PDB file of C-alpha atoms in Angstrom:
ATOM      1  CA  UNK A   1     174.888 149.657 157.367  1.00  0.00           C
ATOM      2  CA  UNK A   2     176.391 147.374 159.124  1.00  0.00           C
ATOM      3  CA  UNK A   3     179.529 147.052 159.770  1.00  0.00           C
ATOM      4  CA  UNK A   4     180.227 143.530 158.203  1.00  0.00           C
ATOM      5  CA  UNK A   5     178.948 144.820 155.307  1.00  0.00           C
ATOM      6  CA  UNK A   6     181.627 147.744 155.747  1.00  0.00           C
ATOM      7  CA  UNK A   7     183.916 145.202 156.754  1.00  0.00           C
ATOM      8  CA  UNK A   8     183.990 143.542 153.745  1.00  0.00           C
ATOM      9  CA  UNK A   9     183.641 146.362 151.669  1.00  0.00           C
ATOM     10  CA  UNK A  10     186.997 148.139 152.089  1.00  0.00           C
ATOM     11  CA  UNK A  11     187.887 144.110 151.685  1.00  0.00           C
ATOM     12  CA  UNK A  12     186.842 143.749 147.926  1.00  0.00           C
ATOM     13  CA  UNK A  13     187.685 146.739 147.505  1.00  0.00           C
ATOM     14  CA  UNK A  14     191.441 146.441 148.405  1.00  0.00           C
ATOM     15  CA  UNK A  15     191.472 143.176 146.875  1.00  0.00           C
ATOM     16  CA  UNK A  16     189.589 144.702 143.860  1.00  0.00           C
ATOM     17  CA  UNK A  17     185.701 144.232 142.190  1.00  0.00           C
ATOM     18  CA  UNK A  18     186.475 140.830 140.812  1.00  0.00           C
ATOM     19  CA  UNK A  19     183.055 139.647 139.244  1.00  0.00           C
ATOM     20  CA  UNK A  20     181.956 143.240 138.739  1.00  0.00           C
ATOM     21  CA  UNK A  21     182.202 144.171 134.819  1.00  0.00           C
ATOM     22  CA  UNK A  22     180.635 143.434 132.012  1.00  0.00           C
ATOM     23  CA  UNK A  23     180.784 140.422 129.645  1.00  0.00           C
ATOM     24  CA  UNK A  24     180.734 141.398 126.094  1.00  0.00           C
ATOM     25  CA  UNK A  25     178.365 138.732 123.760  1.00  0.00           C
ATOM     26  CA  UNK A  26     176.804 137.980 127.342  1.00  0.00           C
ATOM     27  CA  UNK A  27     174.131 135.185 126.444  1.00  0.00           C
ATOM     28  CA  UNK A  28     172.193 136.816 129.262  1.00  0.00           C
ATOM     29  CA  UNK A  29     171.425 140.267 130.139  1.00  0.00           C
ATOM     30  CA  UNK A  30     170.025 141.763 133.061  1.00  0.00           C
ATOM     31  CA  UNK A  31     168.791 144.657 135.637  1.00  0.00           C
ATOM     32  CA  UNK A  32     166.874 145.244 137.625  1.00  0.00           C
ATOM     33  CA  UNK A  33     165.844 147.281 140.977  1.00  0.00           C
ATOM     34  CA  UNK A  34     168.394 146.444 143.319  1.00  0.00           C
ATOM     35  CA  UNK A  35     166.975 146.859 146.583  1.00  0.00           C
ATOM     36  CA  UNK A  36     163.065 148.400 146.674  1.00  0.00           C
ATOM     37  CA  UNK A  37     163.533 151.713 147.766  1.00  0.00           C
ATOM     38  CA  UNK A  38     167.004 152.861 147.522  1.00  0.00           C
ATOM     39  CA  UNK A  39     167.897 154.251 144.318  1.00  0.00           C
ATOM     40  CA  UNK A  40     170.134 150.667 143.426  1.00  0.00           C
ATOM     41  CA  UNK A  41     169.864 149.501 140.026  1.00  0.00           C
ATOM     42  CA  UNK A  42     172.050 146.421 139.496  1.00  0.00           C
ATOM     43  CA  UNK A  43     173.407 144.749 135.546  1.00  0.00           C
ATOM     44  CA  UNK A  44     174.542 140.779 135.641  1.00  0.00           C
ATOM     45  CA  UNK A  45     175.858 139.715 131.566  1.00  0.00           C
ATOM     46  CA  UNK A  46     176.203 135.559 132.383  1.00  0.00           C
ATOM     47  CA  UNK A  47     177.869 133.135 129.896  1.00  0.00           C
ATOM     48  CA  UNK A  48     176.676 130.108 129.517  1.00  0.00           C
ATOM     49  CA  UNK A  49     177.461 126.835 127.906  1.00  0.00           C
ATOM     50  CA  UNK A  50     176.349 123.114 128.155  1.00  0.00           C
ATOM     51  CA  UNK A  51     173.442 124.535 130.099  1.00  0.00           C
ATOM     52  CA  UNK A  52     175.886 126.155 132.923  1.00  0.00           C
ATOM     53  CA  UNK A  53     176.714 129.467 133.715  1.00  0.00           C
ATOM     54  CA  UNK A  54     180.574 129.986 133.035  1.00  0.00           C
ATOM     55  CA  UNK A  55     180.569 133.281 133.603  1.00  0.00           C
ATOM     56  CA  UNK A  56     178.346 136.306 135.272  1.00  0.00           C
ATOM     57  CA  UNK A  57     179.748 140.076 136.104  1.00  0.00           C
ATOM     58  CA  UNK A  58     177.774 142.544 137.122  1.00  0.00           C
ATOM     59  CA  UNK A  59     178.087 146.557 136.760  1.00  0.00           C
ATOM     60  CA  UNK A  60     175.780 148.669 139.665  1.00  0.00           C
ATOM     61  CA  UNK A  61     174.225 152.049 138.817  1.00  0.00           C
ATOM     62  CA  UNK A  62     173.489 153.799 142.056  1.00  0.00           C
ATOM     63  CA  UNK A  63     174.047 151.071 144.702  1.00  0.00           C
ATOM     64  CA  UNK A  64     175.621 151.344 147.704  1.00  0.00           C
ATOM     65  CA  UNK A  65     177.963 148.993 149.792  1.00  0.00           C
ATOM     66  CA  UNK A  66     175.239 146.709 150.724  1.00  0.00           C
ATOM     67  CA  UNK A  67     174.828 146.077 147.063  1.00  0.00           C
ATOM     68  CA  UNK A  68     178.360 145.286 146.239  1.00  0.00           C
ATOM     69  CA  UNK A  69     179.084 142.875 148.142  1.00  0.00           C
ATOM     70  CA  UNK A  70     175.742 141.525 147.700  1.00  0.00           C
ATOM     71  CA  UNK A  71     176.619 141.228 143.368  1.00  0.00           C
ATOM     72  CA  UNK A  72     180.176 140.200 144.365  1.00  0.00           C
ATOM     73  CA  UNK A  73     178.396 136.632 146.531  1.00  0.00           C
ATOM     74  CA  UNK A  74     175.875 136.255 143.915  1.00  0.00           C
ATOM     75  CA  UNK A  75     178.566 135.957 141.092  1.00  0.00           C
ATOM     76  CA  UNK A  76     180.812 133.905 143.157  1.00  0.00           C
ATOM     77  CA  UNK A  77     178.367 132.110 144.446  1.00  0.00           C
ATOM     78  CA  UNK A  78     175.813 130.670 140.673  1.00  0.00           C
ATOM     79  CA  UNK A  79     179.179 130.794 138.489  1.00  0.00           C
ATOM     80  CA  UNK A  80     179.470 126.038 136.943  1.00  0.00           C
ATOM     81  CA  UNK A  81     176.452 125.856 138.254  1.00  0.00           C
ATOM     82  CA  UNK A  82     173.733 124.728 136.290  1.00  0.00           C
ATOM     83  CA  UNK A  83     170.975 127.022 135.137  1.00  0.00           C
ATOM     84  CA  UNK A  84     168.271 124.221 136.497  1.00  0.00           C
ATOM     85  CA  UNK A  85     170.465 124.689 140.117  1.00  0.00           C
ATOM     86  CA  UNK A  86     169.372 128.485 140.294  1.00  0.00           C
ATOM     87  CA  UNK A  87     165.520 128.122 141.514  1.00  0.00           C
ATOM     88  CA  UNK A  88     167.443 125.798 145.256  1.00  0.00           C
ATOM     89  CA  UNK A  89     169.150 128.975 145.711  1.00  0.00           C
ATOM     90  CA  UNK A  90     167.712 131.419 148.135  1.00  0.00           C
ATOM     91  CA  UNK A  91     169.223 134.057 150.896  1.00  0.00           C
ATOM     92  CA  UNK A  92     170.126 131.593 154.002  1.00  0.00           C
ATOM     93  CA  UNK A  93     172.585 131.204 151.119  1.00  0.00           C
ATOM     94  CA  UNK A  94     173.613 134.722 151.065  1.00  0.00           C
ATOM     95  CA  UNK A  95     174.541 134.591 155.004  1.00  0.00           C
ATOM     96  CA  UNK A  96     176.053 130.194 154.529  1.00  0.00           C
ATOM     97  CA  UNK A  97     178.647 132.505 152.349  1.00  0.00           C
ATOM     98  CA  UNK A  98     179.389 135.491 153.639  1.00  0.00           C
ATOM     99  CA  UNK A  99     179.795 133.538 157.577  1.00  0.00           C
ATOM    100  CA  UNK A 100     177.886 135.468 159.357  1.00  0.00           C
ATOM    101  CA  UNK A 101     173.800 136.248 159.025  1.00  0.00           C
ATOM    102  CA  UNK A 102     173.815 140.546 157.993  1.00  0.00           C
ATOM    103  CA  UNK A 103     169.932 142.028 157.520  1.00  0.00           C
ATOM    104  CA  UNK A 104     171.609 144.010 154.461  1.00  0.00           C
ATOM    105  CA  UNK A 105     172.326 140.979 152.660  1.00  0.00           C
ATOM    106  CA  UNK A 106     169.471 139.117 153.192  1.00  0.00           C
ATOM    107  CA  UNK A 107     167.916 142.360 151.795  1.00  0.00           C
ATOM    108  CA  UNK A 108     169.339 142.737 149.178  1.00  0.00           C
ATOM    109  CA  UNK A 109     169.618 139.355 147.733  1.00  0.00           C
ATOM    110  CA  UNK A 110     166.038 138.699 147.483  1.00  0.00           C
ATOM    111  CA  UNK A 111     165.758 141.565 144.473  1.00  0.00           C
ATOM    112  CA  UNK A 112     169.461 140.067 143.506  1.00  0.00           C
ATOM    113  CA  UNK A 113     167.706 136.924 143.421  1.00  0.00           C
ATOM    114  CA  UNK A 114     164.729 137.278 141.761  1.00  0.00           C
ATOM    115  CA  UNK A 115     166.608 140.203 138.696  1.00  0.00           C
ATOM    116  CA  UNK A 116     168.651 136.263 138.424  1.00  0.00           C
ATOM    117  CA  UNK A 117     165.951 133.837 138.430  1.00  0.00           C
ATOM    118  CA  UNK A 118     164.177 136.400 136.116  1.00  0.00           C
ATOM    119  CA  UNK A 119     167.039 136.226 133.278  1.00  0.00           C
ATOM    120  CA  UNK A 120     167.571 133.047 133.839  1.00  0.00           C
ATOM    121  CA  UNK A 121     163.612 132.208 132.674  1.00  0.00           C
ATOM    122  CA  UNK A 122     164.202 134.330 129.638  1.00  0.00           C
ATOM    123  CA  UNK A 123     167.121 132.431 128.848  1.00  0.00           C
ATOM    124  CA  UNK A 124     165.144 129.359 128.882  1.00  0.00           C
ATOM    125  CA  UNK A 125     162.516 130.225 127.129  1.00  0.00           C
ATOM    126  CA  UNK A 126     164.307 131.135 123.961  1.00  0.00           C
ATOM    127  CA  UNK A 127     167.020 127.653 123.472  1.00  0.00           C
TER     128      UNK A 127
END
């Protein structure tokens, strides 16, 4: 675990995991493997109004600190965005949001983005 992740995880732990939890009556619920082979399992809950993500929360099962940091960044990054903007988000956005490059966040961001993108596509298909 890199030092940046541990620092950020401790900071989030002190301040509280503001994005962790479940949204009752979410418009979108998605889950998937958070980081291949690690056992991380990420659940996303989204509330969408007029094509915008007005709220997003996550839950993790068996997640390591890097997945928690990645999930917090993901929620902060996409809240308020149009669902049409989601495909434009990439791995670089996570490092930019974090303020530094972290290989572990990059590795965790790929499956997290896949889960989010799949959820948005399913949402679009059903509206």
